[in-house]
CSV table of C-alpha atoms in Angstrom, one decimal:
chain,number,residue,atom,x,y,z
A,1,GLY,CA,90.3,102.0,99.9
A,2,GLU,CA,92.6,99.6,101.7
A,3,ASP,CA,93.2,100.2,105.3
A,4,VAL,CA,95.3,98.6,108.0
A,5,GLU,CA,94.9,99.3,111.7
A,6,GLN,CA,97.0,98.3,114.7
A,7,SER,CA,97.3,99.4,118.3
A,8,LEU,CA,100.0,102.0,118.8
A,9,PHE,CA,101.8,100.8,121.9
A,10,LEU,CA,102.6,97.5,123.8
A,11,SER,CA,104.7,97.1,126.9
A,12,VAL,CA,105.8,93.7,128.2
A,13,ARG,CA,108.3,92.2,130.6
A,14,GLU,CA,111.4,90.4,129.4
A,15,GLY,CA,110.6,86.7,129.1
A,16,ASP,CA,106.8,87.2,128.6
A,17,SER,CA,105.0,86.7,125.3
A,18,SER,CA,104.0,89.7,123.2
A,19,VAL,CA,101.0,89.7,121.0
A,20,ILE,CA,100.6,92.5,118.4
A,21,ASN,CA,97.3,92.7,116.6
A,22,CYS,CA,96.2,94.1,113.2
A,23,THR,CA,93.0,94.4,111.2
A,24,TYR,CA,92.9,94.9,107.5
A,25,THR,CA,90.1,95.7,105.0
A,26,ASP,CA,91.1,94.2,101.6
A,27,SER,CA,89.9,90.6,101.5
A,28,SER,CA,91.7,90.1,98.2
A,29,SER,CA,95.2,90.6,99.7
A,30,THR,CA,97.4,87.7,98.7
A,31,TYR,CA,100.0,88.2,101.4
A,32,LEU,CA,100.1,89.8,104.8
A,33,TYR,CA,103.4,90.9,106.4
A,34,TRP,CA,105.1,91.9,109.6
A,35,TYR,CA,108.0,94.3,109.4
A,36,LYS,CA,110.3,95.4,112.2
A,37,GLN,CA,112.0,98.8,112.5
A,38,GLU,CA,114.7,99.3,115.0
A,39,PRO,CA,115.6,102.9,116.0
A,40,GLY,CA,117.3,104.8,113.1
A,41,ALA,CA,117.0,101.9,110.7
A,42,GLY,CA,114.9,100.9,107.7
A,43,LEU,CA,112.3,98.2,107.7
A,44,GLN,CA,113.3,94.6,108.1
A,45,LEU,CA,110.9,91.8,107.0
A,46,LEU,CA,110.2,89.6,109.9
A,47,THR,CA,107.7,87.2,108.4
A,48,TYR,CA,104.8,86.9,106.1
A,49,ILE,CA,101.8,84.7,105.5
A,50,PHE,CA,100.0,83.6,102.4
A,51,SER,CA,96.3,84.4,102.6
A,52,ASN,CA,95.2,80.7,102.3
A,53,MET,CA,97.1,79.9,105.5
A,54,ASP,CA,95.8,80.1,109.1
A,55,MET,CA,99.1,80.0,111.0
A,56,LYS,CA,102.8,80.2,110.4
A,57,GLN,CA,105.5,79.6,112.9
A,58,ASP,CA,109.1,80.6,112.6
A,59,GLN,CA,111.2,80.1,115.8
A,60,ARG,CA,109.9,82.5,118.4
A,61,LEU,CA,107.4,84.1,116.0
A,62,THR,CA,103.9,82.8,115.4
A,63,VAL,CA,101.5,84.5,112.9
A,64,LEU,CA,97.8,83.8,113.1
A,65,LEU,CA,95.4,84.8,110.3
A,66,ASN,CA,91.7,84.9,110.7
A,67,LYS,CA,90.4,85.7,107.2
A,68,LYS,CA,86.8,85.8,108.2
A,69,ASP,CA,87.4,88.6,110.7
A,70,LYS,CA,90.3,90.1,108.6
A,71,HIS,CA,92.5,89.9,111.7
A,72,LEU,CA,96.3,89.2,111.8
A,73,SER,CA,98.4,88.8,114.9
A,74,LEU,CA,102.1,88.4,115.7
A,75,ARG,CA,103.1,86.5,118.8
A,76,ILE,CA,106.7,86.8,120.0
A,77,ALA,CA,107.6,84.1,122.6
A,78,ASP,CA,110.1,84.8,125.3
A,79,THR,CA,110.4,88.5,124.4
A,80,GLN,CA,113.8,90.0,124.8
A,81,THR,CA,115.0,93.6,125.1
A,82,GLY,CA,116.4,93.3,121.6
A,83,ASP,CA,112.8,92.9,120.4
A,84,SER,CA,112.0,96.5,121.4
A,85,ALA,CA,111.1,98.2,118.1
A,86,ILE,CA,108.2,99.4,116.0
A,87,TYR,CA,106.3,96.5,114.3
A,88,PHE,CA,104.3,97.2,111.1
A,89,CYS,CA,101.6,95.1,109.7
A,90,ALA,CA,101.1,95.4,105.9
A,91,GLU,CA,98.9,93.9,103.2
A,92,SER,CA,99.7,93.6,99.6
A,93,TRP,CA,97.5,94.7,96.7
A,94,GLY,CA,97.5,95.3,93.0
A,95,TYR,CA,100.1,95.2,90.3
A,96,GLY,CA,103.6,95.1,91.7
A,97,ASN,CA,102.5,93.9,95.1
A,98,LYS,CA,102.1,97.4,96.5
A,99,LEU,CA,102.0,97.5,100.3
A,100,VAL,CA,99.5,99.2,102.6
A,101,PHE,CA,100.9,99.7,106.1
A,102,GLY,CA,99.4,100.1,109.5
A,103,ALA,CA,100.6,103.0,111.7
A,104,GLY,CA,103.0,100.7,113.6
A,105,THR,CA,103.0,99.3,117.1
A,106,ILE,CA,105.8,100.4,119.5
A,107,LEU,CA,106.9,97.4,121.5
A,108,ARG,CA,108.7,98.2,124.7
A,109,VAL,CA,110.3,95.4,126.6
A,110,LYS,CA,111.1,96.0,130.3
A,111,SER,CA,113.9,94.1,131.9
B,1,ASP,CA,122.0,89.8,99.8
B,2,VAL,CA,119.7,92.4,98.3
B,3,LYS,CA,120.9,95.9,98.9
B,4,VAL,CA,118.8,99.1,98.7
B,5,THR,CA,121.0,102.1,99.2
B,6,GLN,CA,119.7,105.6,100.0
B,7,SER,CA,122.3,108.2,99.3
B,8,SER,CA,121.8,110.3,102.4
B,9,ARG,CA,120.8,109.3,106.0
B,10,TYR,CA,120.1,112.9,107.0
B,11,LEU,CA,119.3,116.0,105.0
B,12,VAL,CA,118.5,119.6,106.1
B,13,LYS,CA,117.0,121.9,103.5
B,14,ARG,CA,115.4,125.3,103.3
B,15,THR,CA,111.8,126.0,102.3
B,16,GLY,CA,111.6,126.5,98.5
B,17,GLU,CA,114.7,124.5,97.7
B,18,LYS,CA,114.6,121.7,95.1
B,19,VAL,CA,115.5,118.4,96.8
B,20,PHE,CA,116.7,115.1,95.3
B,21,LEU,CA,116.5,111.9,97.3
B,22,GLU,CA,118.4,109.1,95.6
B,23,CYS,CA,117.8,105.3,95.8
B,24,VAL,CA,119.8,102.5,94.2
B,25,GLN,CA,119.2,98.8,94.3
B,26,ASP,CA,121.6,96.1,93.1
B,27,MET,CA,119.3,93.2,92.4
B,28,ASP,CA,117.9,94.1,89.0
B,29,HIS,CA,114.4,94.6,90.5
B,30,GLU,CA,111.7,95.9,88.2
B,31,ASN,CA,109.6,97.6,90.9
B,32,MET,CA,110.8,100.5,93.0
B,33,PHE,CA,108.8,102.5,95.6
B,34,TRP,CA,109.0,105.7,97.6
B,35,TYR,CA,107.3,105.9,101.0
B,36,ARG,CA,107.2,108.6,103.7
B,37,GLN,CA,106.9,107.6,107.3
B,38,ASP,CA,105.3,109.8,109.9
B,39,PRO,CA,104.6,108.9,113.6
B,40,GLY,CA,101.1,107.5,114.1
B,41,LEU,CA,100.6,107.3,110.3
B,42,GLY,CA,102.9,104.4,109.3
B,43,LEU,CA,104.3,104.4,105.8
B,44,ARG,CA,102.4,106.0,103.0
B,45,LEU,CA,103.2,105.3,99.3
B,46,ILE,CA,104.2,108.4,97.4
B,47,TYR,CA,105.1,107.0,94.0
B,48,PHE,CA,106.2,103.7,92.5
B,49,SER,CA,107.7,102.5,89.3
B,50,TYR,CA,107.5,99.2,87.6
B,51,ASP,CA,109.9,99.8,84.8
B,52,VAL,CA,112.4,102.3,83.5
B,53,LYS,CA,110.7,105.6,82.6
B,54,MET,CA,107.4,104.3,84.1
B,55,LYS,CA,105.8,105.8,87.2
B,56,GLU,CA,102.5,105.6,89.0
B,57,LYS,CA,101.1,107.8,91.7
B,58,GLY,CA,100.7,106.4,95.1
B,59,ASP,CA,98.4,107.7,97.9
B,60,ILE,CA,100.2,111.0,98.5
B,61,PRO,CA,101.9,112.2,95.4
B,62,GLU,CA,101.2,115.9,95.8
B,63,GLY,CA,104.3,118.0,96.0
B,64,TYR,CA,106.6,115.2,94.7
B,65,SER,CA,107.8,113.9,91.4
B,66,VAL,CA,110.0,110.9,90.5
B,67,SER,CA,112.5,109.9,87.9
B,68,ARG,CA,113.6,106.4,86.8
B,69,GLU,CA,116.1,106.8,84.0
B,70,LYS,CA,117.9,103.6,84.8
B,71,LYS,CA,116.6,100.3,86.2
B,72,GLU,CA,118.7,100.4,89.4
B,73,ARG,CA,118.0,104.0,90.3
B,74,PHE,CA,114.8,105.7,91.5
B,75,SER,CA,114.9,109.4,92.5
B,76,LEU,CA,112.3,111.3,94.5
B,77,ILE,CA,112.2,115.0,93.8
B,78,LEU,CA,110.7,117.8,95.9
B,79,GLU,CA,110.4,120.7,93.4
B,80,SER,CA,109.9,123.3,96.1
B,81,ALA,CA,110.4,121.9,99.6
B,82,SER,CA,107.9,122.9,102.3
B,83,THR,CA,108.0,122.4,106.1
B,84,ASN,CA,105.2,119.8,105.9
B,85,GLN,CA,107.5,117.6,103.9
B,86,THR,CA,109.8,117.1,106.9
B,87,SER,CA,109.7,113.4,107.3
B,88,MET,CA,111.5,110.0,107.0
B,89,TYR,CA,111.6,108.8,103.4
B,90,LEU,CA,112.0,105.1,102.7
B,91,CYS,CA,112.8,103.5,99.3
B,92,ALA,CA,112.0,99.9,98.5
B,93,SER,CA,112.3,97.5,95.6
B,94,ASN,CA,111.0,94.1,94.6
B,95,GLN,CA,111.1,91.8,91.6
B,96,GLN,CA,108.0,91.7,89.6
B,97,GLY,CA,105.8,88.8,90.8
B,98,ALA,CA,107.8,88.5,94.0
B,99,ASN,CA,106.0,89.1,97.3
B,100,ILE,CA,108.8,90.7,99.4
B,101,GLN,CA,109.8,94.3,99.3
B,102,TYR,CA,113.3,95.2,100.4
B,103,PHE,CA,113.9,98.6,102.1
B,104,GLY,CA,116.7,101.1,102.4
B,105,ALA,CA,117.8,102.5,105.7
B,106,GLY,CA,115.8,105.7,105.1
B,107,THR,CA,116.6,109.4,104.7
B,108,ARG,CA,115.5,111.8,107.4
B,109,LEU,CA,114.7,115.1,105.8
B,110,SER,CA,114.2,118.3,107.7
B,111,VAL,CA,112.8,121.3,105.9
B,112,LEU,CA,113.4,124.6,107.8
């Protein structure tokens, strides 16, 4: 079945760039997503990319998609303490655009 | 703004109790979803519904049931709560054909 994997923890210094990586298995996924979860909160959609794109940029966020290797990454430029959160990679599949999530990457930003 | 509201942020229940988790969305979305979130496992789909009175099992439906009597409301039911159902439960919705799911704030359930 569908599977999404991501590293569990990343620590960076304030002002540095963060890169969170994700691999997925379903090559028929139409969209791939990055969600952010702050402590005690639900999931907030950060950005998504259509599967026929290689890159998407949105302010400090850059998403890179390598379809051949089924690899997705999220780069956060000039990381701030407010970026500390759990970041989930997800792929869509099937009727209703069901989502399959990775385990989440905890991003810790040190000041 | 889309709003997905889960009725409780925190719940504490005893083993064997029947538990209802309620979710309401205000955007007339056709699809609604229930996930559970556990550390190191991410979110796993329990059940989803693509129309009133319609339901489909997700990846981990055992021990759960759902009810969708009205379009805006999707309830998750634990018929007899067990300690291994202690978790964070997240509800989501989207419009059929749309690619973005909107999430509620979550219900943290503890079963003692």
